[in-house]
XYZ file of C-alpha atoms in Angstrom:
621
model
C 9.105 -29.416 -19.497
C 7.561 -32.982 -19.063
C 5.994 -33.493 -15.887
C 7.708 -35.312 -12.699
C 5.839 -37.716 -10.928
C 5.819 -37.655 -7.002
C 7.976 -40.945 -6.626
C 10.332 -40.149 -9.287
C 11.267 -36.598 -7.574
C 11.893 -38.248 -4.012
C 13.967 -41.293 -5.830
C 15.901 -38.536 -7.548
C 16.306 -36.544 -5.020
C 16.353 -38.757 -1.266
C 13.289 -36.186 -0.434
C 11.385 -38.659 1.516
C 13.791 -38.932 4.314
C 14.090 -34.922 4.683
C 14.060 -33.514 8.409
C 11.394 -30.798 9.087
C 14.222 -28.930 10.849
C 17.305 -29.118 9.066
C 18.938 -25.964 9.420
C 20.247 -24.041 5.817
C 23.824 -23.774 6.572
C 25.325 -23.263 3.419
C 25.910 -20.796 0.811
C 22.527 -20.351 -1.361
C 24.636 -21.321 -4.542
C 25.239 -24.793 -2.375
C 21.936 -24.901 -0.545
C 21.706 -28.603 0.686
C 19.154 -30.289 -1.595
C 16.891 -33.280 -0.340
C 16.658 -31.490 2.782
C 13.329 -29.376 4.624
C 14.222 -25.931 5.402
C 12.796 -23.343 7.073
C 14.237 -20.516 5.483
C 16.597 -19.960 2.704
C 20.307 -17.361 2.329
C 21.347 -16.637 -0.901
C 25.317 -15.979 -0.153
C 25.224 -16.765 3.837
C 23.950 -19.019 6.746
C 20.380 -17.931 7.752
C 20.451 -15.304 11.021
C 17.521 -17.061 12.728
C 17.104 -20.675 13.806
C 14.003 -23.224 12.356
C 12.957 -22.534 15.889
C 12.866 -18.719 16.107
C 10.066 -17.136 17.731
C 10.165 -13.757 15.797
C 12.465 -10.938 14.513
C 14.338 -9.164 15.770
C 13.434 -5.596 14.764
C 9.626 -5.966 16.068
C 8.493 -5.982 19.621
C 6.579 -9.716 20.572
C 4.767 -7.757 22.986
C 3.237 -5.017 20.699
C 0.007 -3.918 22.115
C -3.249 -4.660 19.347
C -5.676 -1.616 18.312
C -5.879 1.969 17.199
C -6.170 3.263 13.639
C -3.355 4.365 11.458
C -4.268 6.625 8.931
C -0.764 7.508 6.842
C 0.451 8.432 3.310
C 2.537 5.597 1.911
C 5.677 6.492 1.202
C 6.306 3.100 -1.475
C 3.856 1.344 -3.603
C 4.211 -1.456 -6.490
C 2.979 -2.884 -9.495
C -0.120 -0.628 -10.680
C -1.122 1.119 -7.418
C -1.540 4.887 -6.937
C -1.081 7.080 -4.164
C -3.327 10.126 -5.477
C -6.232 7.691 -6.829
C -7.313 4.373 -7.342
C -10.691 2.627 -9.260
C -9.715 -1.264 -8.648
C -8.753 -3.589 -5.916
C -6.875 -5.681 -8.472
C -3.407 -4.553 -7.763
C -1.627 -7.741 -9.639
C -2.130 -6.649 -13.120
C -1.391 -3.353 -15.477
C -4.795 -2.335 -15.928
C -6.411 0.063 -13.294
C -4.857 2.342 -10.294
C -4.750 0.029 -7.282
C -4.119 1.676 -3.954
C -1.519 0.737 -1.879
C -0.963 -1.688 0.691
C -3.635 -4.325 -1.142
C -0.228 -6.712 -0.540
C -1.083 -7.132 3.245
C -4.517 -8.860 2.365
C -2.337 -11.949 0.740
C -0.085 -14.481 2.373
C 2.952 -15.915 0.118
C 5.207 -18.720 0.651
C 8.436 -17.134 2.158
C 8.533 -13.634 3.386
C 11.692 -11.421 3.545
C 13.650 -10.745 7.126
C 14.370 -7.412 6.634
C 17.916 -7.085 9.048
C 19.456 -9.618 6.484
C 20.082 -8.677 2.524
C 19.668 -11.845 1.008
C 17.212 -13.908 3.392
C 13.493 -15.601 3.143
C 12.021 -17.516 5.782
C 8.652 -19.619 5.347
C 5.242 -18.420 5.951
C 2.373 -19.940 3.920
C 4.970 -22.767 3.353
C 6.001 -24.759 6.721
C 8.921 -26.090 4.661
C 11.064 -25.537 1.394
C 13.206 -27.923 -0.406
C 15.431 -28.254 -3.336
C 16.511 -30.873 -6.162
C 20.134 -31.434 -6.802
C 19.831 -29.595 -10.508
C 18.388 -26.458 -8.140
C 15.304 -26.673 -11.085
C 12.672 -27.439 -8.888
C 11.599 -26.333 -5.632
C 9.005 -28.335 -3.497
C 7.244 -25.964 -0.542
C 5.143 -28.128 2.249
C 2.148 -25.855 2.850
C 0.886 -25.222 6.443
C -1.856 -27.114 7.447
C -3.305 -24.236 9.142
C -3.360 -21.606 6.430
C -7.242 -20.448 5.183
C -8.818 -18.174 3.334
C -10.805 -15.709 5.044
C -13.473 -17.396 4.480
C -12.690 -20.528 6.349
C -11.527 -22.459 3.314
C -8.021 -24.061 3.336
C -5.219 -22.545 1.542
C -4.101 -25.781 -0.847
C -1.288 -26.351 -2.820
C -4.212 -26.303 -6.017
C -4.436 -22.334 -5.030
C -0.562 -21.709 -4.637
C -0.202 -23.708 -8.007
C -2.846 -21.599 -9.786
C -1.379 -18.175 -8.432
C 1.633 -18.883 -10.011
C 0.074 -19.960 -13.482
C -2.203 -17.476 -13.651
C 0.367 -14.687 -12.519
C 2.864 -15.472 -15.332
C 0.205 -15.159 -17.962
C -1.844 -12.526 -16.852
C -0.419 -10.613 -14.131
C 1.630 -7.364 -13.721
C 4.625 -7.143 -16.184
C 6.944 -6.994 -13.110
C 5.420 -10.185 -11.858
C 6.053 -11.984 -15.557
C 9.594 -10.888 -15.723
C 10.226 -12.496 -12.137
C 8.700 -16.178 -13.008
C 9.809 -15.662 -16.461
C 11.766 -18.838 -16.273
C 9.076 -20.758 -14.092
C 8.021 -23.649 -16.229
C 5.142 -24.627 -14.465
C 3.446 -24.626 -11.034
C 2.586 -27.905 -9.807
C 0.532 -29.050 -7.249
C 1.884 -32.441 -6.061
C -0.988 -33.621 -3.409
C -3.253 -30.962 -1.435
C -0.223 -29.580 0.306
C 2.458 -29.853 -1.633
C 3.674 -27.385 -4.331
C 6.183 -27.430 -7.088
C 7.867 -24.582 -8.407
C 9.320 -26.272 -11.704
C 12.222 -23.481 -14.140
C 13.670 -23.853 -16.970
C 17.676 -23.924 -15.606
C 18.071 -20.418 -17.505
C 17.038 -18.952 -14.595
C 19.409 -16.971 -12.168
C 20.668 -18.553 -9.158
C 18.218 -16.483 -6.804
C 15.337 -16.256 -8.704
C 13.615 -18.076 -6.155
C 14.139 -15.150 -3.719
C 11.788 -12.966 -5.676
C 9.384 -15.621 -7.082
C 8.581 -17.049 -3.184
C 7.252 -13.552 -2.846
C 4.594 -13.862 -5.182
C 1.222 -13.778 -3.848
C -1.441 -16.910 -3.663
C -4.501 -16.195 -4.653
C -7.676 -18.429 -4.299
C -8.730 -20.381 -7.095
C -12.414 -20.790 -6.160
C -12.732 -17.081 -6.343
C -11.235 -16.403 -9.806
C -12.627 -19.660 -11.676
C -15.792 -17.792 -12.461
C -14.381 -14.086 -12.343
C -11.911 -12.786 -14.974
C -8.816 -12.075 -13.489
C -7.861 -9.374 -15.703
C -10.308 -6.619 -15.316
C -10.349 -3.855 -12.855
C -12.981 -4.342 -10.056
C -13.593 -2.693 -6.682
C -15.005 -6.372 -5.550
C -13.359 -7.109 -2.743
C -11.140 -10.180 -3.177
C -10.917 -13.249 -1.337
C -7.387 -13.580 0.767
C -5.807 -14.792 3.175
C -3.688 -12.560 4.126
C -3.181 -10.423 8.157
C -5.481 -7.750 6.568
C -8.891 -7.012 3.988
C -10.393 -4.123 3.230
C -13.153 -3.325 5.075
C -14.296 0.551 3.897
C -13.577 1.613 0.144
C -14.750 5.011 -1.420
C -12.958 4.761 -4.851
C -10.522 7.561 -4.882
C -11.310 9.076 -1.502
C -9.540 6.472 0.784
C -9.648 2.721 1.688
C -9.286 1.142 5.304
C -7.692 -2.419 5.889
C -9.142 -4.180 8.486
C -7.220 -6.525 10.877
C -8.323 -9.744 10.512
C -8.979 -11.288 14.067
C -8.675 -14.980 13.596
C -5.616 -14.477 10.829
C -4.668 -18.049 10.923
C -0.810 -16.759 11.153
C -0.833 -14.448 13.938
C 1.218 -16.462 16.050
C 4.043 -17.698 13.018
C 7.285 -16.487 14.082
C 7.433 -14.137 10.563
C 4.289 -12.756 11.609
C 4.769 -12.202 15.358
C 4.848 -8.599 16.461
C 3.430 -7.140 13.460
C 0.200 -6.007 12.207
C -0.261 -3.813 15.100
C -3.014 -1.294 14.120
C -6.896 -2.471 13.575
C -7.361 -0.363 11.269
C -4.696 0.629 8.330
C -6.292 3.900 6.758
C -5.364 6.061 3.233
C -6.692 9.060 2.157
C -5.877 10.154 -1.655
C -4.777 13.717 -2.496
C -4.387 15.035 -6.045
C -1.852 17.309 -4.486
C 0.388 17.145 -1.448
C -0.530 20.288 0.146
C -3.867 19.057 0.961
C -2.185 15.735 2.136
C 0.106 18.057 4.529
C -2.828 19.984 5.089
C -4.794 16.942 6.616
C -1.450 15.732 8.413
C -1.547 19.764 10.388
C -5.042 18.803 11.566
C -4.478 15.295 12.308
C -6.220 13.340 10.491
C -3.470 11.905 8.618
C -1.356 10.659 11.569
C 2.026 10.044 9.755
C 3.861 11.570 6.687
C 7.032 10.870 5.404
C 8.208 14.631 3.737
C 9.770 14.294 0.131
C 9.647 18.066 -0.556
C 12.628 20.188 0.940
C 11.003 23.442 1.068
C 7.961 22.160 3.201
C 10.366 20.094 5.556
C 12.479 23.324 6.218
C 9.654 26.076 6.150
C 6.747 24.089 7.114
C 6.682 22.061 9.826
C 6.207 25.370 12.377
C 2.419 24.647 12.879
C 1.177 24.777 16.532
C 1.366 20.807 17.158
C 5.078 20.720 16.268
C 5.557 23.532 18.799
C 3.390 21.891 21.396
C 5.481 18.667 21.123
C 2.331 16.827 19.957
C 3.676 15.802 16.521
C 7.319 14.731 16.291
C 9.794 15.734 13.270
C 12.700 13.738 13.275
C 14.815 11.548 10.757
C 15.678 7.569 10.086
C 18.315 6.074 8.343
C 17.553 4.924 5.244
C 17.942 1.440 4.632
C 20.779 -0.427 2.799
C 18.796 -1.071 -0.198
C 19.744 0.153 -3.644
C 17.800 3.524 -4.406
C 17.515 5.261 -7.916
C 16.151 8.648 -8.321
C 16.729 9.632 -11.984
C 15.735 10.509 -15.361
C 15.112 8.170 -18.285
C 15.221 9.574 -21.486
C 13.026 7.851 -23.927
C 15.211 6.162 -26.192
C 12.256 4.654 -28.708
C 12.099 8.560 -30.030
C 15.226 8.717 -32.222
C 16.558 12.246 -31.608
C 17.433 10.497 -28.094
C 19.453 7.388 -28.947
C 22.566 9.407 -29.246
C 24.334 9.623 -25.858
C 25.754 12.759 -26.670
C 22.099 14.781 -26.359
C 21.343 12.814 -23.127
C 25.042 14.390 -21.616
C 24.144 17.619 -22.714
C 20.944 17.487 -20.974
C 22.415 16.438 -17.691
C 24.767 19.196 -18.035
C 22.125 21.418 -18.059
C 21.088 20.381 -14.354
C 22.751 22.379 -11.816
C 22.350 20.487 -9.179
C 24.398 22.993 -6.402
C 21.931 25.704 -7.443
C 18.869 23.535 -7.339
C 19.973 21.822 -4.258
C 21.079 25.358 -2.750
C 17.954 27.662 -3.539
C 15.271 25.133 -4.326
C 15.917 22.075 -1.472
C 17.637 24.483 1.204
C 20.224 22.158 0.528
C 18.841 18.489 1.729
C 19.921 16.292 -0.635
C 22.940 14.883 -2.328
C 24.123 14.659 -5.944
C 23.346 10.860 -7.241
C 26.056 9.345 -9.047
C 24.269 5.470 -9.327
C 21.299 4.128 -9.645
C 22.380 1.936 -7.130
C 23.314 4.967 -4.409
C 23.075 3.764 -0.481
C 24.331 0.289 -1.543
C 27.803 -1.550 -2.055
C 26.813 -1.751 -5.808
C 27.807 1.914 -6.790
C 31.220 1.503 -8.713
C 34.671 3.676 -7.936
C 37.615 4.326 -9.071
C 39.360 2.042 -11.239
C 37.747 -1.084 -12.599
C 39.159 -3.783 -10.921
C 40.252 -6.938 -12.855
C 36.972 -8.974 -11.617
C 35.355 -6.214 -13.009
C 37.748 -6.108 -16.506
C 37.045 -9.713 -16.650
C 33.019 -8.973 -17.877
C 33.702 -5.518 -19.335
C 36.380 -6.600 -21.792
C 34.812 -8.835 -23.999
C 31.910 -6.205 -24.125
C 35.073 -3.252 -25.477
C 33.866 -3.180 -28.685
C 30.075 -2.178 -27.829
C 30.891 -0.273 -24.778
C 31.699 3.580 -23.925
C 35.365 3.941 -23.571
C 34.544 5.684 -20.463
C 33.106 2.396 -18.762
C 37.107 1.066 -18.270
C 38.550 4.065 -16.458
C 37.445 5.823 -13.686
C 33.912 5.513 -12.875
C 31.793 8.449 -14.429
C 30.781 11.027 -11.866
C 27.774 13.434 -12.624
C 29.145 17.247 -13.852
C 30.069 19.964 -10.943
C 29.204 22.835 -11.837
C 30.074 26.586 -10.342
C 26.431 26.651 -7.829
C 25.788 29.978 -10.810
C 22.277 28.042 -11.886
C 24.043 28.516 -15.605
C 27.363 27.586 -15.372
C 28.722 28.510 -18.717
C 31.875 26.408 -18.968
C 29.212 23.143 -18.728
C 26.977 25.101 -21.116
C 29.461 25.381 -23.529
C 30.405 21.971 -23.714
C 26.443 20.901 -24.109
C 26.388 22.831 -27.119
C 29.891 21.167 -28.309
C 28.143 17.630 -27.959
C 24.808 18.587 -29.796
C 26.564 20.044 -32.073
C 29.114 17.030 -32.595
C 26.127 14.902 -32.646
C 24.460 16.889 -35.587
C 21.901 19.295 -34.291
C 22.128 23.012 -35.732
C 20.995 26.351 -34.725
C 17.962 27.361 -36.655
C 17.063 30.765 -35.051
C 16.388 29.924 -30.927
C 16.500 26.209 -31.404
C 18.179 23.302 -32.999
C 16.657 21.195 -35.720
C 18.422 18.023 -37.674
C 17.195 16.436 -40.967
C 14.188 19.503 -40.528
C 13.435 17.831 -36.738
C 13.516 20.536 -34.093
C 15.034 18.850 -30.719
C 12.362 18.787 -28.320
C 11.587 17.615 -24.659
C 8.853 17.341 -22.809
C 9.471 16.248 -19.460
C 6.700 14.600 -17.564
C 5.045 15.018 -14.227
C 2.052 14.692 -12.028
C 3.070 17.685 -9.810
C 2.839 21.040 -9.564
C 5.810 20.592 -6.550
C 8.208 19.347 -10.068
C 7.893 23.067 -12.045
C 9.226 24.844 -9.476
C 12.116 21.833 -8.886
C 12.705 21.555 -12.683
C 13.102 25.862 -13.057
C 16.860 25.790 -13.570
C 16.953 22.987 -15.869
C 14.325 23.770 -17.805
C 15.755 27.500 -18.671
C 19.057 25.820 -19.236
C 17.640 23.425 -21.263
C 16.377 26.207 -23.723
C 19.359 28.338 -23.742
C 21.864 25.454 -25.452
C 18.616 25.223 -28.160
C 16.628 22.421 -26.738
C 13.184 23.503 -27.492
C 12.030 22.043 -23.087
C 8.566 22.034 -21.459
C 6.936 20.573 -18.918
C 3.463 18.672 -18.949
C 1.622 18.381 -16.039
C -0.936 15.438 -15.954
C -3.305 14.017 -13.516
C -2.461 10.665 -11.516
C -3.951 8.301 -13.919
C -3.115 9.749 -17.442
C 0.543 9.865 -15.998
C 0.530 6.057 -15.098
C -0.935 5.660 -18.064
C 1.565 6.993 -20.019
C 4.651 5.133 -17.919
C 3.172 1.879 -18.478
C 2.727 2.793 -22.128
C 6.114 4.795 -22.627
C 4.280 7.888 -24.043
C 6.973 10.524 -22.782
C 10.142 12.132 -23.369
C 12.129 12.095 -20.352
C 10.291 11.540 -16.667
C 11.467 11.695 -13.129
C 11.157 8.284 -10.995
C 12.320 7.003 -7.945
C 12.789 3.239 -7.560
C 14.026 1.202 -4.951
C 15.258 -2.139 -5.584
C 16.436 -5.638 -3.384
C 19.658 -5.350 -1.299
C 20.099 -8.581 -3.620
C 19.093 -7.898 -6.681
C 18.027 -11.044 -9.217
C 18.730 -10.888 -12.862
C 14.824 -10.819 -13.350
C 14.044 -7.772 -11.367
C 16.936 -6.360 -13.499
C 15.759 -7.076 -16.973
C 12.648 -5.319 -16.497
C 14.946 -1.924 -15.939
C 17.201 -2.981 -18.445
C 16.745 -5.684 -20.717
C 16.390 -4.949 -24.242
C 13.268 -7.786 -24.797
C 11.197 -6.157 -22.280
C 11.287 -2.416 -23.874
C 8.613 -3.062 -25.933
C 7.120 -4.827 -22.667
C 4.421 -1.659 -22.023
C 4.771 -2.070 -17.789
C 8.017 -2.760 -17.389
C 10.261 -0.422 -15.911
C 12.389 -0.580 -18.848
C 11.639 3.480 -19.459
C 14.486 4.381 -21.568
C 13.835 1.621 -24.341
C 17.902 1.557 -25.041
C 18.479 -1.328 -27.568
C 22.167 -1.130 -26.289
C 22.754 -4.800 -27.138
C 25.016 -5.405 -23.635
C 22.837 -4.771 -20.751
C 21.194 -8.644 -20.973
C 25.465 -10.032 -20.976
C 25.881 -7.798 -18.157
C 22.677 -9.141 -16.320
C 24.012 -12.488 -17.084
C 26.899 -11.925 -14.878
C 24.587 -10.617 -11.774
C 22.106 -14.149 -12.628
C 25.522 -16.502 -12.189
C 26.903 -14.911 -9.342
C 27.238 -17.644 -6.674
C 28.952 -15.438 -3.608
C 27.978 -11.983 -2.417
C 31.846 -10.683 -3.711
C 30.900 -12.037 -7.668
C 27.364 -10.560 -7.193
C 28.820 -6.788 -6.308
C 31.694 -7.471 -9.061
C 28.544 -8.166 -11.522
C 26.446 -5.127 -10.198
C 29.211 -2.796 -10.181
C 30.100 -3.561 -13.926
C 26.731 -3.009 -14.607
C 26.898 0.490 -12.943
C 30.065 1.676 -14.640
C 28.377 1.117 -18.063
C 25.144 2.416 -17.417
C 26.698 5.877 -15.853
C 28.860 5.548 -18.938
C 26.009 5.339 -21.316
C 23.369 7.559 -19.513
C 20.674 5.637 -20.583
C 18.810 6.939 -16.777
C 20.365 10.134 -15.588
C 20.918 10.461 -12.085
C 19.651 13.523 -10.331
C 19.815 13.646 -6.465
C 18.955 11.367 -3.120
C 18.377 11.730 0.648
C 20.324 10.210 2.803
C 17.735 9.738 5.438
C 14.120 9.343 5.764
C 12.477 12.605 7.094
C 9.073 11.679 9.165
C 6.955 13.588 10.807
C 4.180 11.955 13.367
C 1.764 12.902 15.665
C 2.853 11.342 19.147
C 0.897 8.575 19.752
C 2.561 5.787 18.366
C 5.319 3.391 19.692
C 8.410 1.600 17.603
C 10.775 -1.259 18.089
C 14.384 0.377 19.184
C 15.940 -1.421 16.072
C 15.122 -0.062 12.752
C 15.647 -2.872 10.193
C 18.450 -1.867 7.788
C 16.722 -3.762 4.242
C 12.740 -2.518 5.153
C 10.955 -0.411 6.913
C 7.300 -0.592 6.497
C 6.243 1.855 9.559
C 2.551 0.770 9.254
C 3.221 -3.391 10.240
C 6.180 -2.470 12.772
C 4.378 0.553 15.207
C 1.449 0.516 17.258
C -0.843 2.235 18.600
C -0.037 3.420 22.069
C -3.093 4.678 24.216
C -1.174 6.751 26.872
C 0.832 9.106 24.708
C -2.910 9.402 22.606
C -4.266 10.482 25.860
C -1.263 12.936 26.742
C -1.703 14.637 23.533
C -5.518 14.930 23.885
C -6.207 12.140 21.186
């Protein structure tokens, strides 16, 4: 793309006239261009005003101090929760530990009680060219580097250049269509795309994080390095014993303390995680109280295990959230870039192998539910009927599509709660069969291959959940076992698709972009080693389907989109759904306080809480 000139982008565009406090009114498929805004909606008016003084799920008046020392429940891009050897979480190479995020400011952050809303942070201001091709961000004067050095539009343009080439796959995929990063002048920033992009692109790619060009220009960007980095951001680290634990320090004069996005948050001085090659030492730290919170992810331990004496003395609390309106996928891909996979008929048989009423009966003491979606907890999971918004994408896709994806929306098998129901066995051996494999003696071979699995995990927790599968798996002739690795030869092996079929858990956007999508989905980024495109299906309609979600202009033509999307990936199987809680289960010792309001699209425990000195005291802490 050529490059615009200052003068000709406020002639084109009536920018120079633009009121700091212009409120964003209007759908985000008709933001007003030529206008400064202080936040941005993709389908809806913004909730807060340009004058807000903070959210409304955090407390203003949130007391400062204490140490938090928790297991993360979520991480991104290459971090680890049971190791890490770099502080470079921004690129595929390495085990990052979580929560390096927090030490780096971006341009918009995310209000987490609306679905589809960013308000500005680093950026006092966003605007918008008629075309919707290029965005223009005024950044704060304010806004430093932790080491005193100002936070220019030369750093935010450099970020975003540097990211697209060399950073995480994820983070390619989402400024896939960024042209260029421009800086106009020392504080203003253009984010130039191509116009291929989808209409809220921008809502992931004002995430991105801004890195300081002084620092990298004579370190390579690429390479893992415990170095601490220089940020800007409401924490740094501050103690790091690679693979042990790292502490994040509060950073006292954070140059956005008072923003209104920042206001109320950032509570604890000191953010503290330990790493645990195995969660029974994790829980085992949590009993003694040196890990402080723990959010439980294995049934057994949350209904036989939490009996220890500070549960019973009311010092550590066990109770549930709700989960947040966000769409959640817990499944299994099947590796589709192994042949003996690409035919959906072995992928059905090997969901109807999962008994899922006898797992979830004597294995999670019956905690979770049967998934259906990828998109469970969301208005994106398709039922019933296709509706005719819905016909309108799937039919011209008939001739490449399931016949299943245009009636009723494909629910997972039921099966009799037996733990080998033998009327879903049955028909698991009528599809492999149908699709070519033979019995040779206890197996089944094709062309002189034996069908084999090996599923994946870094868990001893997963051979005791994956029992009744497994055996069920090798009674229809599928020759299944299961390969326990340690943390980093498992990542290792995701980022480089080196597996058969793996259990992951992935939460997305409550608005999903078509970007974030392809890297799930798309068939050019299943060669992409990173992406979270783990089944490698070279289906040929996912990327027209995505096309749909990337025009959608109103929140009804975005669910129409998504739910299309749904009905032919549960028709295809290319992930197999396996199960979901419908709450979070927590468990904390009592010496923390919380906002009433939980946010329904976030809930990241360790900025909302504090520290709270008189229930530490009442609890002898």
């Amino acid at each position: 793309m050529a490059a615009i000139d200052r003068r000709t982008f406020l002639l084109a565009s009536g920018l120079g006239a633009a009121s700091l406090l212009t409120p964003a009114r209007f759908a985000f498929a008709q933001v007003p261009s030529n206008r400064r805004l202080h936040g941005i909606s993709a389908f809806g008016d913004l909730k807060y005003p340009a004058d807000f003084t903070h959210f409304d799920y955090v407390d203003p008046q949130a007391p400062k101090g204490g140490l938090f020392n928790f297991q993360p429940p979520s991480w991104q891009y290459n971090q680890n929760v049971q190791t890490f050897n770099t502080l470079n979480s921004f690129i595929l190479r390495g085990d990052a530990p979580p929560r390096m995020e927090l030490c780096f400011d971006s341009l918009m952050v995310r209000a987490l009680d609306e679905p589809d809303a960013q308000y500005c942070h680093l950026a006092e201001w966003v605007e918008v060219s008629d075309d919707r091709n290029i965005w223009r961000f005024g950044l704060r004067l304010e806004a430093r580097f932790h080491d005193g050095s100002p936070v220019t539009a030369a750093d935010a343009a450099y970020s975003y250049n540097l990211l697209k080439e060399e950073g995480h796959p994820n983070i390619v995929i989402t400024l896939r269509e960024m042209t260029e990063a421009v800086a106009i002048d020392e504080r203003t920033l253009e984010l130039r795309f191509s116009g291929d992009q989808s209409a809220n692109a921008i809502l992931a790619a004002v995430e991105i994080p801004v890195l300081s060009k002084a620092y990298y220009s004579d370190r390579p960007f690429d390479s893992s390095t415990l170095d601490i980095p220089l940020s800007s951001g409401a924490y740094r680290p501050s103690r790091v014993d690679a693979g042990r634990f790292i502490e994040y320090g509060r950073v006292e004069d954070y140059w956005g303390r008072d923003l209104p996005t920042v206001m109320g948050q950032n509570n604890f001085d000191t953010l503290r995680i330990e790493f645990f090659a195995d969660r029974q030492a994790g829980f085992e730290q949590f009993k003694k109280g040196e890990i402080q919170f723990r959010q439980e992810f294995t049934s057994k331990s949350w209904a036989t295990e939490y009996n220890f004496p500070a549960i019973t003395q009311g010092r550590v609390i066990k109770r549930t959230f709700p989960a947040e309106r966000r769409p959640m996928m817990q499944a299994w891909p099947v590796n589709q870039r192994r042949a003996r996979f690409s035919d959906w008929r072995v992928r059905q048989a090997i969901n109807l192998c999962f008994d899922f009423r006898w797992t979830n009966d004597k294995i999670f003491y019956n905690a979770y539910e049967r998934s259906q979606s990828l998109f469970e907890k969301s208005e994106f999971v398709a039922t019933g009927m296709p509706t005719d918004a819905e016909l309108a994408i799937l039919e011209p896709l008939r001739e490449r599509l399931p016949e299943a994806a245009f009636g009723e929306a494909v629910t997972q098998p039921v099966s009799d709660g037996s733990g080998r129901d033998r009327a879903l066995l049955r028909q698991a051996v009528t599809l492999l069969d149908e699709a070519g494999w033979k019995r040779d003696g206890q197996v089944l071979k094709k062309d002189g291959e034996t069908l084999s699995v090996e599923i994946l995990i870094r868990s001893p927790v997963f051979e005791r959940v994956l029992s009744g599968l497994v055996e069920n798996m090798r009674r229809v002739g599928i020759e299944t076992s299961i390969r326990l690795v340690d943390p980093v030869q498992f990542q290792s092996r995701l980022d480089t698709f080196d597996f058969d079929m793996v259990g992951l858990a992935l939460s997305m956007s409550a608005t999903p972009t078509r970007e974030n999508l392809a890297s799930m989905f798309s068939d050019s980024f299943a060669a992409v080693e990173g992406s979270n495109n783990y089944p490698g299906a070279q289906s040929g309609v996912y990327d027209d389907l995505l096309a749909h979600v990337g025009k959608a202009e109103s929140r009804e033509a975005l669910v129409t989109a998504m739910r299309a999307l749904d009905r032919v990936e549960r028709a295809r199987l290319d992930w197999i759904p396996n199960w979901y809680s419908a709450d979070h289960k927590v468990a904390f010792w009592d010496m923390f306080g919380f906002p009433d309001t939980k946010p329904d699209y976030g809930w990241p425990v360790e900025s909302l809480w504090w520290f709270d000195k008189e229930k530490a005291r009442a609890i002898g802490r």
